[in-house]
Tab-separated table of C-alpha atoms in Angstrom:
chain	number	residue	atom	x	y	z
A	30	MET	CA	101.479	290.948	176.244
A	31	GLU	CA	101.005	294.410	177.833
A	32	ALA	CA	101.212	296.194	174.471
A	33	GLU	CA	98.327	294.105	173.115
A	34	LYS	CA	95.888	295.068	175.805
A	35	GLN	CA	92.665	296.327	174.375
A	36	PHE	CA	91.099	299.533	175.762
A	37	THR	CA	87.530	300.592	175.273
A	38	THR	CA	86.419	304.105	174.479
A	39	THR	CA	82.820	305.091	174.643
A	40	THR	CA	81.030	307.906	172.853
A	41	VAL	CA	77.401	308.909	173.203
A	42	ASP	CA	75.431	309.916	170.136
A	43	SER	CA	71.869	311.094	169.722
A	44	ASP	CA	70.410	309.499	166.587
A	45	PRO	CA	67.175	311.099	165.284
A	46	ASP	CA	66.166	307.749	163.757
A	47	THR	CA	65.976	306.193	167.227
A	48	HIS	CA	63.365	308.718	168.386
A	49	GLY	CA	65.606	310.385	170.901
A	50	GLU	CA	67.079	307.186	172.285
A	51	VAL	CA	70.749	307.264	173.257
A	52	VAL	CA	73.093	305.191	171.091
A	53	VAL	CA	76.378	304.134	172.675
A	54	ASN	CA	79.279	303.514	170.247
A	55	THR	CA	82.034	301.397	171.636
A	56	LYS	CA	85.332	300.780	169.949
A	57	LYS	CA	88.430	299.005	171.042
A	58	MET	CA	91.798	300.749	170.985
A	59	ASN	CA	95.237	299.188	171.408
A	60	ALA	CA	98.200	300.710	173.203
A	61	TRP	CA	99.790	302.099	170.017
A	62	GLN	CA	96.522	303.854	169.042
A	63	ARG	CA	96.285	305.366	172.476
A	64	PHE	CA	99.868	306.547	172.308
A	65	LYS	CA	99.412	308.094	168.882
A	66	ASP	CA	96.147	309.795	169.712
A	67	GLY	CA	97.645	311.070	172.967
A	68	PHE	CA	99.535	313.742	171.003
A	69	GLY	CA	96.304	315.212	169.516
A	70	PRO	CA	93.605	317.272	171.119
A	71	ALA	CA	90.900	315.602	173.116
A	72	ASP	CA	87.619	315.144	171.305
A	73	VAL	CA	85.022	317.528	172.768
A	74	SER	CA	82.741	317.566	169.746
A	75	HIS	CA	80.169	315.475	171.544
A	76	LEU	CA	79.695	318.015	174.331
A	77	ASP	CA	76.552	320.157	174.262
A	78	THR	CA	77.498	323.832	174.025
A	79	GLU	CA	73.947	325.098	173.791
A	80	GLY	CA	73.403	327.792	176.316
A	81	LEU	CA	77.081	328.688	176.712
A	82	THR	CA	78.405	332.139	176.027
A	83	PRO	CA	80.862	332.665	173.104
A	84	MET	CA	83.631	333.227	175.695
A	85	GLU	CA	82.875	329.923	177.392
A	86	ILE	CA	82.799	328.066	174.078
A	87	ALA	CA	86.154	329.579	173.109
A	88	ALA	CA	87.669	328.619	176.441
A	89	LEU	CA	86.350	325.075	176.038
A	90	LYS	CA	87.948	324.771	172.640
A	91	THR	CA	91.272	326.183	173.891
A	92	ALA	CA	91.482	323.981	176.915
A	93	ASN	CA	90.443	320.780	175.231
A	94	ALA	CA	93.551	318.852	176.282
A	95	PRO	CA	93.573	318.708	180.063
A	96	LEU	CA	96.993	318.494	181.694
A	97	ASN	CA	98.039	316.798	184.901
A	98	ARG	CA	97.601	319.527	187.445
A	99	GLY	CA	100.647	318.616	189.549
A	100	LEU	CA	101.577	322.138	190.633
A	101	LYS	CA	100.219	323.346	193.972
A	102	GLY	CA	99.589	326.862	195.091
A	103	ARG	CA	102.917	327.108	196.943
A	104	HIS	CA	104.784	326.116	193.744
A	105	LEU	CA	103.100	328.925	191.777
A	106	GLN	CA	103.705	331.441	194.566
A	107	MET	CA	107.416	330.745	194.711
A	108	ILE	CA	107.722	330.690	190.893
A	109	ALA	CA	106.129	334.145	190.893
A	110	ILE	CA	108.295	335.518	193.718
A	111	GLY	CA	111.755	334.038	192.875
A	112	GLY	CA	111.420	332.445	189.443
A	113	SER	CA	113.353	335.074	187.527
A	114	ILE	CA	115.862	336.098	190.238
A	115	GLY	CA	119.195	335.083	188.663
A	116	THR	CA	122.493	336.298	187.319
A	117	GLY	CA	120.890	339.365	185.865
A	118	LEU	CA	120.428	340.678	189.365
A	119	PHE	CA	123.365	339.129	191.202
A	120	VAL	CA	126.088	339.763	188.568
A	121	GLY	CA	124.685	341.678	185.633
A	122	SER	CA	123.736	344.619	187.826
A	123	GLY	CA	127.500	345.251	188.370
A	124	ALA	CA	128.103	346.228	184.776
A	125	SER	CA	124.939	348.308	184.819
A	126	LEU	CA	126.137	350.137	187.867
A	127	ALA	CA	129.484	350.891	186.207
A	128	THR	CA	127.933	352.151	182.934
A	129	GLY	CA	124.914	354.043	184.348
A	130	GLY	CA	125.468	354.780	188.034
A	131	PRO	CA	123.158	354.070	190.989
A	132	ALA	CA	120.343	356.423	189.912
A	133	ALA	CA	120.277	355.002	186.369
A	134	LEU	CA	120.125	351.546	187.877
A	135	LEU	CA	116.938	352.380	189.795
A	136	ILE	CA	115.343	354.281	186.874
A	137	ALA	CA	115.878	351.531	184.299
A	138	TYR	CA	114.921	348.656	186.604
A	139	GLY	CA	111.873	350.590	187.869
A	140	ILE	CA	110.597	351.328	184.323
A	141	ILE	CA	111.119	347.777	183.158
A	142	GLY	CA	109.485	346.506	186.361
A	143	CYS	CA	106.383	348.648	185.744
A	144	MET	CA	106.130	347.366	182.166
A	145	LEU	CA	106.536	343.785	183.399
A	146	LEU	CA	103.891	344.263	186.058
A	147	CYS	CA	101.359	345.317	183.453
A	148	THR	CA	102.300	342.445	181.187
A	149	VAL	CA	102.054	339.775	183.896
A	150	HIS	CA	98.675	341.037	185.086
A	151	ALA	CA	97.359	341.003	181.526
A	152	LEU	CA	98.720	337.458	181.087
A	153	GLY	CA	97.069	336.459	184.333
A	154	GLU	CA	93.715	337.793	183.236
A	155	LEU	CA	93.963	335.923	179.931
A	156	ALA	CA	94.967	332.709	181.640
A	157	VAL	CA	91.909	332.938	183.932
A	158	ALA	CA	89.372	333.934	181.233
A	159	PHE	CA	90.832	331.617	178.551
A	160	PRO	CA	92.562	328.670	180.276
A	161	VAL	CA	95.007	327.095	177.816
A	162	SER	CA	96.704	323.767	178.100
A	163	GLY	CA	100.200	325.082	178.449
A	164	ALA	CA	101.616	327.383	175.752
A	165	PHE	CA	100.270	330.957	175.856
A	166	SER	CA	101.241	331.451	172.223
A	167	THR	CA	97.675	330.259	171.683
A	168	TYR	CA	96.578	333.790	172.569
A	169	PHE	CA	98.488	335.147	169.569
A	170	THR	CA	96.701	332.707	167.337
A	171	ARG	CA	93.285	333.473	168.654
A	172	PHE	CA	93.437	337.261	168.993
A	173	ILE	CA	95.901	338.246	166.273
A	174	ASP	CA	96.580	335.758	163.494
A	175	PRO	CA	97.548	332.053	163.255
A	176	ALA	CA	100.722	332.959	161.354
A	177	TRP	CA	101.724	335.350	164.075
A	178	GLY	CA	101.064	332.748	166.736
A	179	PHE	CA	103.119	330.162	164.850
A	180	ALA	CA	106.078	332.534	164.427
A	181	MET	CA	106.014	333.787	168.026
A	182	GLY	CA	105.623	330.287	169.391
A	183	TRP	CA	108.624	328.860	167.498
A	184	ASN	CA	110.694	331.998	168.261
A	185	TYR	CA	110.016	331.536	171.977
A	186	THR	CA	110.709	327.787	171.802
A	187	LEU	CA	114.003	328.189	169.959
A	188	LEU	CA	115.050	330.801	172.516
A	189	TRP	CA	114.727	328.266	175.287
A	190	PHE	CA	116.501	325.637	173.241
A	191	ALA	CA	119.552	327.894	173.304
A	192	ILE	CA	119.236	328.721	176.954
A	193	LEU	CA	119.929	325.195	178.355
A	194	PRO	CA	123.483	324.698	176.942
A	195	LEU	CA	124.269	328.322	177.835
A	196	GLU	CA	123.253	327.796	181.463
A	197	LEU	CA	125.102	324.474	181.677
A	198	VAL	CA	128.324	326.197	180.615
A	199	ALA	CA	127.570	329.050	182.976
A	200	ALA	CA	127.122	326.679	185.895
A	201	SER	CA	130.479	325.085	185.185
A	202	ILE	CA	132.086	328.566	185.209
A	203	THR	CA	130.790	329.192	188.699
A	204	VAL	CA	132.707	326.147	189.916
A	205	GLU	CA	135.921	327.727	188.609
A	206	TYR	CA	135.771	330.093	191.546
A	207	TRP	CA	136.544	327.231	193.953
A	208	ASN	CA	139.067	325.711	191.564
A	209	GLU	CA	141.059	328.983	191.740
A	210	GLN	CA	140.748	329.060	195.500
A	211	ASN	CA	141.965	325.469	195.962
A	212	GLY	CA	144.380	325.334	193.053
A	213	THR	CA	142.579	322.353	191.451
A	214	ASN	CA	141.983	321.896	187.686
A	215	ILE	CA	138.843	319.894	186.939
A	216	ASN	CA	137.694	319.773	183.298
A	217	PRO	CA	134.529	321.962	182.938
A	218	ALA	CA	133.063	319.243	180.716
A	219	ALA	CA	132.694	317.017	183.773
A	220	TRP	CA	130.638	319.663	185.557
A	221	ILE	CA	128.529	320.203	182.457
A	222	CYS	CA	127.662	316.478	182.320
A	223	LEU	CA	126.906	316.472	186.050
A	224	PHE	CA	124.600	319.473	185.877
A	225	TRP	CA	122.890	318.114	182.708
A	226	ALA	CA	122.190	314.841	184.517
A	227	LEU	CA	120.742	316.757	187.495
A	228	ILE	CA	118.397	318.794	185.309
A	229	ALA	CA	117.360	315.744	183.315
A	230	GLY	CA	116.730	313.796	186.491
A	231	ILE	CA	114.513	316.553	187.897
A	232	ASN	CA	112.383	316.695	184.740
A	233	LEU	CA	111.954	312.914	184.661
A	234	PHE	CA	109.460	313.397	187.494
A	235	GLY	CA	107.300	315.624	185.303
A	236	VAL	CA	105.767	318.902	186.242
A	237	LYS	CA	105.742	317.944	189.913
A	238	GLY	CA	109.506	317.491	189.843
A	239	TYR	CA	109.908	320.841	188.147
A	240	GLY	CA	107.646	322.532	190.727
A	241	GLU	CA	109.426	321.075	193.715
A	242	ALA	CA	112.841	321.980	192.342
A	243	GLU	CA	111.758	325.536	191.582
A	244	PHE	CA	110.216	325.774	195.003
A	245	VAL	CA	113.521	324.901	196.690
A	246	PHE	CA	115.636	327.047	194.259
A	247	SER	CA	113.371	330.078	194.789
A	248	ILE	CA	113.485	329.800	198.568
A	249	ILE	CA	117.270	329.826	198.476
A	250	LYS	CA	117.392	332.825	196.111
A	251	VAL	CA	114.842	334.762	198.107
A	252	ALA	CA	116.615	333.983	201.408
A	253	ALA	CA	119.925	335.231	199.840
A	254	VAL	CA	118.362	338.521	198.745
A	255	ILE	CA	116.585	339.108	202.060
A	256	GLY	CA	119.822	338.364	203.917
A	257	PHE	CA	121.757	340.835	201.781
A	258	ILE	CA	119.088	343.517	202.318
A	259	ILE	CA	119.350	343.136	206.146
A	260	MET	CA	123.125	343.056	205.999
A	261	GLY	CA	123.188	346.050	203.604
A	262	ILE	CA	121.094	348.184	205.937
A	263	VAL	CA	123.464	347.349	208.780
A	264	PHE	CA	126.469	348.327	206.618
A	265	VAL	CA	124.913	351.613	205.475
A	266	CYS	CA	124.258	352.518	209.111
A	267	GLY	CA	127.915	351.832	209.998
A	268	GLY	CA	127.535	348.422	211.651
A	269	GLY	CA	130.281	346.687	209.658
A	270	PRO	CA	133.433	345.111	211.124
A	271	SER	CA	135.964	347.577	212.508
A	272	GLY	CA	138.824	348.546	210.313
A	273	PHE	CA	136.879	348.114	207.032
A	274	ASP	CA	134.824	350.396	204.732
A	275	TYR	CA	131.529	350.152	206.575
A	276	ASP	CA	132.604	350.670	210.186
A	277	HIS	CA	131.023	354.150	210.162
A	278	TYR	CA	127.790	355.731	208.816
A	279	ILE	CA	128.010	356.243	205.054
A	280	GLY	CA	124.377	357.105	204.139
A	281	GLY	CA	124.233	358.542	200.648
A	282	GLN	CA	127.899	359.376	200.204
A	283	MET	CA	128.185	357.271	197.057
A	284	TRP	CA	125.509	359.415	195.417
A	285	GLN	CA	127.541	362.551	196.042
A	286	SER	CA	130.996	361.210	195.229
A	287	PRO	CA	131.410	359.915	192.568
A	288	GLY	CA	127.776	360.799	191.866
A	289	ALA	CA	124.351	359.420	190.896
A	290	PHE	CA	124.848	359.127	187.099
A	291	ALA	CA	127.905	357.735	185.337
A	292	HIS	CA	127.266	358.804	181.742
A	293	GLY	CA	124.045	360.809	181.863
A	294	PHE	CA	121.150	359.870	179.585
A	295	LYS	CA	123.320	357.491	177.602
A	296	GLY	CA	124.165	355.562	180.727
A	297	VAL	CA	120.497	355.277	181.664
A	298	CYS	CA	119.652	353.847	178.231
A	299	SER	CA	122.478	351.293	178.422
A	300	VAL	CA	121.062	349.876	181.637
A	301	PHE	CA	117.743	348.950	180.011
A	302	VAL	CA	119.267	345.982	178.225
A	303	THR	CA	120.529	344.419	181.404
A	304	ALA	CA	117.335	345.246	183.242
A	305	ALA	CA	115.222	343.508	180.587
A	306	PHE	CA	117.453	340.412	180.825
A	307	ALA	CA	117.221	340.405	184.630
A	308	PHE	CA	113.421	340.160	184.503
A	309	ALA	CA	113.318	337.426	181.853
A	310	GLY	CA	111.360	334.319	182.884
A	311	THR	CA	108.564	336.123	184.740
A	312	GLU	CA	106.057	334.775	182.202
A	313	LEU	CA	106.551	331.344	183.755
A	314	VAL	CA	103.588	332.168	186.027
A	315	GLY	CA	101.233	332.212	183.059
A	316	LEU	CA	102.798	329.141	181.513
A	317	ALA	CA	102.481	327.075	184.680
A	318	ALA	CA	98.928	328.192	185.366
A	319	ALA	CA	97.384	325.421	183.236
A	320	GLU	CA	99.064	322.758	185.397
A	321	THR	CA	98.144	324.307	188.756
A	322	GLU	CA	95.359	323.151	191.052
A	323	ASP	CA	92.543	325.645	190.972
A	324	PRO	CA	94.217	328.241	188.670
A	325	ARG	CA	91.318	330.645	188.879
A	326	ARG	CA	92.020	331.149	192.551
A	327	MET	CA	95.849	330.692	192.598
A	328	LEU	CA	96.836	332.704	189.562
A	329	PRO	CA	95.496	336.150	190.616
A	330	THR	CA	97.284	335.728	193.898
A	331	ALA	CA	100.527	334.714	192.237
A	332	THR	CA	100.542	337.609	189.795
A	333	LYS	CA	100.143	340.040	192.650
A	334	GLN	CA	103.355	338.652	194.153
A	335	VAL	CA	105.281	339.984	191.161
A	336	PHE	CA	104.805	343.531	192.583
A	337	TRP	CA	106.530	342.595	195.822
A	338	ARG	CA	109.340	340.875	193.962
A	339	ILE	CA	110.017	343.932	191.848
A	340	CYS	CA	109.901	346.302	194.781
A	341	LEU	CA	111.545	344.198	197.466
A	342	PHE	CA	114.032	341.910	195.719
A	343	TYR	CA	115.078	344.261	192.876
A	344	LEU	CA	114.606	347.920	193.733
A	345	ILE	CA	115.488	347.738	197.462
A	346	SER	CA	118.498	345.421	196.947
A	347	LEU	CA	119.779	347.652	194.079
A	348	THR	CA	119.292	350.775	196.138
A	349	LEU	CA	121.561	349.279	198.830
A	350	VAL	CA	124.072	348.237	196.160
A	351	GLY	CA	124.157	351.879	194.961
A	352	LEU	CA	124.760	353.073	198.495
A	353	LEU	CA	127.540	350.587	199.278
A	354	VAL	CA	129.524	350.278	195.994
A	355	ARG	CA	131.072	353.105	193.923
A	356	TYR	CA	130.167	352.971	190.275
A	357	ASP	CA	133.813	353.697	189.333
A	358	ASP	CA	135.073	350.585	191.196
A	359	PRO	CA	137.249	348.794	188.588
A	360	ARG	CA	136.181	345.352	189.938
A	361	LEU	CA	132.704	345.819	188.468
A	362	LEU	CA	134.093	345.328	184.954
A	363	ASN	CA	136.715	342.663	185.779
A	364	GLY	CA	134.352	339.694	185.339
A	365	SER	CA	135.292	337.204	182.660
A	366	SER	CA	131.633	336.216	182.143
A	367	ASN	CA	128.133	337.089	183.252
A	368	VAL	CA	128.420	334.582	186.112
A	369	ASP	CA	131.818	335.649	187.460
A	370	ILE	CA	131.113	336.620	191.039
A	371	LYS	CA	134.232	338.838	191.115
A	372	ALA	CA	132.143	341.368	189.130
A	373	SER	CA	129.118	341.036	191.381
A	374	PRO	CA	128.294	344.231	193.325
A	375	PHE	CA	126.817	342.035	196.076
A	376	VAL	CA	130.157	340.256	196.506
A	377	ILE	CA	132.133	343.488	196.215
A	378	ALA	CA	130.054	345.006	199.055
A	379	ILE	CA	130.691	341.868	201.168
A	380	LEU	CA	134.460	342.054	200.466
A	381	ASN	CA	134.499	345.819	201.314
A	382	ALA	CA	132.897	344.940	204.662
A	383	GLY	CA	135.530	342.315	205.416
A	384	VAL	CA	133.098	339.465	205.928
A	385	LYS	CA	134.835	336.180	205.256
A	386	GLY	CA	133.149	333.139	203.781
A	387	LEU	CA	130.162	334.937	202.345
A	388	PRO	CA	131.634	335.218	198.788
A	389	SER	CA	131.526	331.433	198.598
A	390	VAL	CA	127.908	331.467	199.826
A	391	MET	CA	127.015	333.961	197.153
A	392	ASN	CA	128.717	331.820	194.519
A	393	VAL	CA	126.514	328.879	195.576
A	394	VAL	CA	123.425	331.128	195.207
A	395	ILE	CA	124.534	332.158	191.694
A	396	MET	CA	125.116	328.548	190.745
A	397	ILE	CA	121.614	327.645	192.020
A	398	ALA	CA	120.130	330.581	190.058
A	399	VAL	CA	121.824	329.311	186.904
A	400	LEU	CA	120.556	325.765	187.403
A	401	SER	CA	117.090	327.148	188.067
A	402	VAL	CA	117.062	328.891	184.693
A	403	GLY	CA	118.292	325.664	183.042
A	404	ASN	CA	115.539	323.673	184.737
A	405	ALA	CA	112.941	326.229	183.612
A	406	SER	CA	114.220	326.090	180.061
A	407	VAL	CA	113.389	322.388	179.795
A	408	TYR	CA	109.918	322.917	181.144
A	409	GLU	CA	109.264	325.972	178.902
A	410	ARG	CA	110.323	324.448	175.624
A	411	SER	CA	108.648	321.050	176.414
A	412	THR	CA	105.382	322.846	177.103
A	413	HIS	CA	105.541	324.857	173.879
A	414	LEU	CA	106.557	321.789	171.857
A	415	ARG	CA	103.557	319.970	173.274
A	416	HIS	CA	101.410	322.810	172.064
A	417	PHE	CA	102.895	322.400	168.542
A	418	CYS	CA	102.348	318.671	168.749
A	419	ARG	CA	98.666	319.328	169.232
A	420	ALA	CA	98.503	322.125	166.619
A	421	CYS	CA	100.654	320.607	163.882
A	422	LEU	CA	99.995	317.661	161.574
A	423	TRP	CA	100.800	314.112	162.777
A	424	SER	CA	103.955	314.054	160.675
A	425	VAL	CA	105.301	316.920	162.725
A	426	ARG	CA	103.989	315.740	166.084
A	427	LEU	CA	106.438	312.863	166.491
A	428	HIS	CA	109.400	315.110	165.676
A	429	CYS	CA	108.136	317.659	168.265
A	430	CYS	CA	107.731	314.911	170.817
A	431	CYS	CA	111.253	313.575	170.285
A	432	PHE	CA	112.801	317.008	170.757
A	433	GLY	CA	110.613	317.802	173.771
């Protein structure tokens, strides 16, 4: 039978009793033994570390469980550019605009973006200098304390455990937009099962399936933001359809009336929460680096793309939103959830311009953004659980594997 096949592993020892001769130890290993040992770290004790620097030795010990490098450079580039573009930008920015105003929106997102840029570059340098096999919580263990690394790792893992069901429900809510338009009444549980099967099917193909899905999702999200930026510039210059709000030059009128700030300093502080949520998931670049071909060359390039994402896809698009939508528009606070496109300032700007059909297109983009986060949550928690499988005792490894 297949399970009874015997595999041979070979180790090379140097025995002083043999006067420098090489002794080859060969042992047979069945399929179950290979499966069980597959959850533990690879044995690198036989490697000669003489002549290596302390940094190289530390990197060798950290990266002692090589992963299947199924991600290509294009995958990492698109994850860096569009990985975290989601409902925090498309919908959540509406409530931020209402509570803080257009100037507060730019200030909060700009400050959080600068902090994130420093964090991602630091993570990129660590990932290049100390390549880890997946979970970057290893850095906490190495440079701070094992207890701190354990706590932060599980905290991060449990966070992504909660994200998947949340995003599945959110994706079903986006479909309600078309149910209201068509007068149909489909049970949301059916959509939840469908989206769950889709995400599960993607991740059955391993890291390559995740990379290809994120590549497509990111292209769609980036194209939507670029399209809105071009359209927003046309609207600000007065190129909208005749008879609607943007058929004349408006410039910075919204910054004068009703104004740049909604509630002063308090409004600026309230926007920081939404801004931090909107940038969540950027650390995926560092997490995916260990499974990327030639990470030492690809990762620095990918981390530099974060700057353009912050400036182009966040700050420029939000600047146009502030120029096109009044912060006292009651529709900004009419959303029933954080994925309700009726509260999206992007959709409100499109409706003010009188462009038909685009709200449905934006709803598709929001649904794709939600599914992208759900897909990333499976990859993130699986990678971290694999890290705990390697770090924990064997009694814990199997439980980690089952949940991963």
